[in-house]
XYZ file of C-alpha atoms in Angstrom:
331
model
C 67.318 -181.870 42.385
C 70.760 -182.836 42.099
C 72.862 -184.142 38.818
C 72.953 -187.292 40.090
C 69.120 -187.901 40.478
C 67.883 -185.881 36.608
C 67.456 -188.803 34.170
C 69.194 -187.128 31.391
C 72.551 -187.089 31.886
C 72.556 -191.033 33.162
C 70.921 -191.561 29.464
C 73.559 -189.408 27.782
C 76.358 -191.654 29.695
C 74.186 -194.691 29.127
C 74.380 -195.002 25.560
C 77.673 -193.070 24.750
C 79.903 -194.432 27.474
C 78.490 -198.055 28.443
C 76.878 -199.286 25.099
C 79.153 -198.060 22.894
C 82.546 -197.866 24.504
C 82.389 -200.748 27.304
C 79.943 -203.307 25.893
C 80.186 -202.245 21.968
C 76.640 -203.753 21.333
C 75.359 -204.184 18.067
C 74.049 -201.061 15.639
C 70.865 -202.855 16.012
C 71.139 -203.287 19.426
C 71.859 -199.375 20.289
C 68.872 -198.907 17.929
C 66.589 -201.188 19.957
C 67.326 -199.465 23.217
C 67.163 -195.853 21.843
C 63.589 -196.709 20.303
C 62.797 -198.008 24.007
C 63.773 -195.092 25.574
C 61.963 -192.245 22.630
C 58.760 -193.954 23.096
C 58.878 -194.624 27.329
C 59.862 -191.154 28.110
C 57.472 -189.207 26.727
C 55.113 -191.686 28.120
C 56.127 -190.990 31.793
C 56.522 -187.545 30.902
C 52.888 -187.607 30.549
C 51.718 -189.594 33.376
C 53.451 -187.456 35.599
C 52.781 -184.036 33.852
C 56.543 -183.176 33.960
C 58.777 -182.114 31.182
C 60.849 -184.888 29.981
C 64.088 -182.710 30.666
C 63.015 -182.624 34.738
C 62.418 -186.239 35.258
C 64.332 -188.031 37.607
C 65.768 -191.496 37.735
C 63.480 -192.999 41.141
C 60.585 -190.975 38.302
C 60.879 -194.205 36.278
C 58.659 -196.555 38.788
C 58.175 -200.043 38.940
C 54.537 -199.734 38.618
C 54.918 -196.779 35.785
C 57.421 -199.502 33.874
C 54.413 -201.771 34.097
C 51.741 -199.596 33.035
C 54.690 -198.879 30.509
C 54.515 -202.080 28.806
C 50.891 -202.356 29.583
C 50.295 -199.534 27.454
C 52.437 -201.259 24.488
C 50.440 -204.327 24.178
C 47.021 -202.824 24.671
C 47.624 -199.644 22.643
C 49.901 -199.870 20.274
C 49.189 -203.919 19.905
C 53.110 -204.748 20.219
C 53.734 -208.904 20.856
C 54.825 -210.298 24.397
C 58.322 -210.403 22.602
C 58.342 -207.025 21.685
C 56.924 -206.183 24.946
C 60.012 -208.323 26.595
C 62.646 -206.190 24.447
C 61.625 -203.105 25.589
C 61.434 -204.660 29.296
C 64.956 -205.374 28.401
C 66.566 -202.751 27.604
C 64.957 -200.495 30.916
C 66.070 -202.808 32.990
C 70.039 -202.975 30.954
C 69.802 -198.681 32.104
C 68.588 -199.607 35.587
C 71.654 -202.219 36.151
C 74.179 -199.729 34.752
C 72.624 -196.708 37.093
C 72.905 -199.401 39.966
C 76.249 -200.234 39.213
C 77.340 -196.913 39.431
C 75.754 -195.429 41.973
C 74.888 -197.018 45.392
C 71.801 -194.719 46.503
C 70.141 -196.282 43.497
C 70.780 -199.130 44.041
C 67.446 -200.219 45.841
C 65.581 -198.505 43.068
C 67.469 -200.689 40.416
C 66.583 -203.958 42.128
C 62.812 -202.977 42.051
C 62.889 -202.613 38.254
C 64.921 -205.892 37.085
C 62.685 -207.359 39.227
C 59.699 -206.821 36.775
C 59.619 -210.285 35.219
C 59.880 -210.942 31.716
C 56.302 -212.425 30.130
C 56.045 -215.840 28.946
C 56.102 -216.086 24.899
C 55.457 -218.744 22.604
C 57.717 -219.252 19.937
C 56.429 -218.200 16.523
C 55.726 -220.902 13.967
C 58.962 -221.468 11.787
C 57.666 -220.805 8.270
C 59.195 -221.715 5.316
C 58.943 -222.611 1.567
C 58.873 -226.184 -0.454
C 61.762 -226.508 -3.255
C 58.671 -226.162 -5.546
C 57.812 -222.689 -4.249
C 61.245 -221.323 -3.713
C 61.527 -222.543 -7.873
C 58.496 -220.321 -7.956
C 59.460 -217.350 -5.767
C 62.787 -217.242 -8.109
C 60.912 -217.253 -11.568
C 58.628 -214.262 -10.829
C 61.397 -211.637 -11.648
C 61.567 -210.641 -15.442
C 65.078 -211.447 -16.192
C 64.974 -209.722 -19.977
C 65.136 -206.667 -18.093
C 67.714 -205.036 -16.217
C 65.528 -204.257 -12.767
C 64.676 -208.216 -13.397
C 68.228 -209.328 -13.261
C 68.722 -207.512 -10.060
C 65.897 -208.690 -8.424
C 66.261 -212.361 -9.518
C 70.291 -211.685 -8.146
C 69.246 -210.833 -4.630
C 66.360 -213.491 -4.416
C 68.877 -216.267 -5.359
C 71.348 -214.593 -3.111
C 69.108 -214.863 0.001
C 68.360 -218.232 -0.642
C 71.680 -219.552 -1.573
C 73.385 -218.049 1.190
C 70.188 -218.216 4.351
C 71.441 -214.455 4.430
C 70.147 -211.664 7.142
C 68.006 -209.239 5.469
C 70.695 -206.802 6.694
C 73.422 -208.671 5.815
C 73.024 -208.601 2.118
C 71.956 -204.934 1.640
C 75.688 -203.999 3.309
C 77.280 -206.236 0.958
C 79.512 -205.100 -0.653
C 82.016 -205.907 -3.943
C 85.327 -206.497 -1.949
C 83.222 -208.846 -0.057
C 82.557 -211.381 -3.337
C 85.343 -214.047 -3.826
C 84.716 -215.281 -7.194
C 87.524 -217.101 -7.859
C 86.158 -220.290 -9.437
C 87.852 -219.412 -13.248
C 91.148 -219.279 -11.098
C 90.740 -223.006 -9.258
C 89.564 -221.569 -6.197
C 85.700 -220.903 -4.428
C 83.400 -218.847 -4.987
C 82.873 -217.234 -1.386
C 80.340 -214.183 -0.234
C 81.743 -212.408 3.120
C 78.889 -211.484 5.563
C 79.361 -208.978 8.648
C 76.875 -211.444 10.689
C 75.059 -210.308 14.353
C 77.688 -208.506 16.706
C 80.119 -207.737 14.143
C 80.631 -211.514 13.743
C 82.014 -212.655 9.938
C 81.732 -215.437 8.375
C 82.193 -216.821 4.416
C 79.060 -218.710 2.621
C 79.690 -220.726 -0.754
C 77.953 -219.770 -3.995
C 76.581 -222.183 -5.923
C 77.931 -221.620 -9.908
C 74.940 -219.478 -10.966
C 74.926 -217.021 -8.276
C 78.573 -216.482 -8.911
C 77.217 -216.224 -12.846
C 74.522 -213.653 -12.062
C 76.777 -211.407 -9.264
C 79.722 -211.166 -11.769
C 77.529 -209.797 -14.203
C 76.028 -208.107 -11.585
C 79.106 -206.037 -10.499
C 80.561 -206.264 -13.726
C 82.436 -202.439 -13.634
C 81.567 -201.322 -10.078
C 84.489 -199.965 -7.246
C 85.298 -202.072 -4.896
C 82.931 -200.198 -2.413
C 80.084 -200.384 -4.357
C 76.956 -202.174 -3.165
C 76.146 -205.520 -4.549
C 72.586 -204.713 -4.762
C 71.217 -201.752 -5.629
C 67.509 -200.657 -7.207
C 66.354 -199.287 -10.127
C 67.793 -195.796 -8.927
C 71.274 -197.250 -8.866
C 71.616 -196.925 -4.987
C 71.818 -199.511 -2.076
C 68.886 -201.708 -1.465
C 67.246 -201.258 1.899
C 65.615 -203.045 4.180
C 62.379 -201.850 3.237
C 62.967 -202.511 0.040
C 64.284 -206.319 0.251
C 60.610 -206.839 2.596
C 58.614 -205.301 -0.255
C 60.508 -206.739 -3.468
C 59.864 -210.278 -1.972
C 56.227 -209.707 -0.811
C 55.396 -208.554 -4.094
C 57.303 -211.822 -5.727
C 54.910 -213.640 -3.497
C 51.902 -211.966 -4.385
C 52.386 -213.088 -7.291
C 52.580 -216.980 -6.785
C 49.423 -217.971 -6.480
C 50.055 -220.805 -3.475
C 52.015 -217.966 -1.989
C 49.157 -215.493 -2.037
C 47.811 -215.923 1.450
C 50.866 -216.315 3.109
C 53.240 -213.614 4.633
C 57.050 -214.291 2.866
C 59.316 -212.163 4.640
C 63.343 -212.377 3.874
C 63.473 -214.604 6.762
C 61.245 -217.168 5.266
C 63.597 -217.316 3.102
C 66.363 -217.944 5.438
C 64.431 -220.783 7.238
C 64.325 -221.979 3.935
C 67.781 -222.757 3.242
C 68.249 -224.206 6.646
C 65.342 -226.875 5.657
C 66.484 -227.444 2.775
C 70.264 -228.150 4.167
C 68.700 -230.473 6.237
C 66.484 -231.963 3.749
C 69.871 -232.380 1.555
C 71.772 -234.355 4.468
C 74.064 -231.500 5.624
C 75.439 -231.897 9.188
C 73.490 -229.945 11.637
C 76.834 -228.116 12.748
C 77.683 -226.768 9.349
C 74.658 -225.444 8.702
C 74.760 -223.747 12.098
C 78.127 -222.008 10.700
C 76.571 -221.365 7.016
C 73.694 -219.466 8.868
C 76.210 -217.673 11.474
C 73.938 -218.995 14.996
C 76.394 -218.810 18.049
C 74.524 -222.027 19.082
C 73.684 -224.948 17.646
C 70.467 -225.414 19.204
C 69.421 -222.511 17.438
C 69.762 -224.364 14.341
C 68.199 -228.078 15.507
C 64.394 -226.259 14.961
C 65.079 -226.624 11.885
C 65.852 -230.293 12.416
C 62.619 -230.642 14.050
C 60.548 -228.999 11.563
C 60.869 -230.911 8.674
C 58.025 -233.790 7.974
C 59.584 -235.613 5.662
C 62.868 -236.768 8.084
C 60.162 -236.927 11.128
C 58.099 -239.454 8.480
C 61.240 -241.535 8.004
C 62.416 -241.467 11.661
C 58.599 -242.899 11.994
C 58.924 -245.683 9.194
C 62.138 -246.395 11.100
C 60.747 -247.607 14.182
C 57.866 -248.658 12.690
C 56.460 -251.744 15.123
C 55.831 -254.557 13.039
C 54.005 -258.015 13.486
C 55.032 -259.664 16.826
C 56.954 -262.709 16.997
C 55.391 -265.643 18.341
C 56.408 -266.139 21.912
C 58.157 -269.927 22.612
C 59.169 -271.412 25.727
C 62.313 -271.493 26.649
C 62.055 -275.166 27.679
C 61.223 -275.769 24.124
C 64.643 -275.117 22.974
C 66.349 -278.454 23.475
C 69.601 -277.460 22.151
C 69.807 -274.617 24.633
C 69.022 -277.196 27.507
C 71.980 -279.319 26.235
C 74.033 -277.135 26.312
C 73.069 -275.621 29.959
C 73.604 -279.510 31.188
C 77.006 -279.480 29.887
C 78.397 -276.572 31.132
């Protein structure tokens, strides 16, 4: 078996020449198809009893993809859209190996030709002004881990940030220039390296200054009781444990998200144009943004009470109108 047909040097070149240097995906993204790739070799490694180090591109099937993702939603009880993103990124390597080499090119056309699987969209959930006031209050602010957690709550929900997005903020990233005459501004490093600047409403910019109040300029914005940068895991169980602890709340599964869609509602609620929101919440496009437009019962009830069809006029006969027929007869 040649170079050209082992699978592991087309990997190596996968994601250290094409994904980083020619497409520059997203951290996230790179993550996405490594994960694909750690859990679907040693999968075909086993089907086919063959070290993972000896497999060969054409080794990677059509039919072994399938049982592949198969094997994901039976087993390991992934959703269609997880099962899609892992569909994804096998058939991003197969287009690349394609592209680059013409005896594989048949095999590459038999595996983007596995079709993705039809999803429905999840549910948009999100929270009512009352439980957001809720959400907010749970945090102890008399203590110091209660400050911080009340500052990144009110963070995420003045700003609709990304989960990720405000546990990489950082202090050279906070304008708050409001004592000066300007805006108070919060830089976020959005999706694909993509920036863009979100208003803070006067108490956030309250609760961050004294919230960075002697830190470097490189110094996370929010950090935990250990005095180090927030993670992700951390931000998902700080605000299920606020939940927890609202009692209309209780049932319900509050992720940072939530809180996300929860700004965009409330925009909408407030009258803010659909465009700007799309911008505050850093969507490429805007019909990512209108399901938020469409979610909301209270506009839907007044679009309703808008066209609301009311008592029908009485019908009259047209030769009844004797000024009209005047009028006719002189023209």
């Amino acid at each position: 078996m040649t170079d050209r047909e082992i699978l592991g040097p087309w990997l190596r070149r996968f994601f250290v020449e094409y994904i980083v240097t020619e497409r520059n995906l997203a951290q996230n993204t790179r993550s996405s198809y490594r994960d694909t790739f750690s859990l679907f070799l040693p999968y075909v490694s086993q089907n086919l009893h063959k070290p993972v180090e000896r497999l060969a591109v054409t080794d990677l099937t059509s039919s072994l993809v399938l049982k592949f993702l198969g094997y994901l939603e039976t087993d390991r009880h992934c959703s269609v859209r997880t099962r899609n993103q892992r569909l994804a990124a096998i058939r991003a390597f197969a287009r690349y190996v394609g592209s680059r080499d013409p005896v594989l090119v048949e095999w590459c056309g038999h595996i983007r030709a596995i079709a993705s699987k039809k999803a429905m969209p999840p549910a948009i959930g999100w929270l009512s002004r009352t439980e957001m006031d809720a959400m907010l209050a749970v945090p102890d602010r008399r203590t110091s881990q209660g400050r911080r957690e009340y500052a990144l709550l009110l963070f995420l929900y003045n700003t609709g940030a990304r989960v990720s997005e405000a546990v990489q903020l950082r202090v050279r990233d906070l304008n708050l220039a409001r004592a000066r005459g300007g805006h108070d501004l919060a830089t976020l490093l959005g999706k694909g390296g993509k920036v863009r600047q979100c208003p803070l409403w006067p108490e956030t910019e309250q609760i961050l200054t004294a919230e960075i109040h002697g830190r470097a300029a490189d110094a996370a914005v929010f950090v935990s009781r250990l005095g180090e940068q927030f993670t992700r895991f951390g931000v998902y169980r700080l605000i299920e444990r606020c939940a927890l602890q609202v009692p209309q709340l209780a049932k319900r599964a509050i992720t940072p998200h939530v809180i996300r869609h929860t700004t965009a509602c409330h925009l909408v609620q407030a009258g803010v144009d659909i465009n700007t929101i799309r911008a505050w919440l850093g969507h490429v496009s805007i019909s990512t943004t209108n399901i938020y437009a469409e979610i909301d019962m209270t506009m839907k009830a007044n679009a309703i009470a808008l066209c609301e069809v009311g008592t029908p006029m009485g019908r009259r006969s047209w030769k009844g109108d004797k000024d009209l027929m005047a009028f006719l007869k002189s023209l």
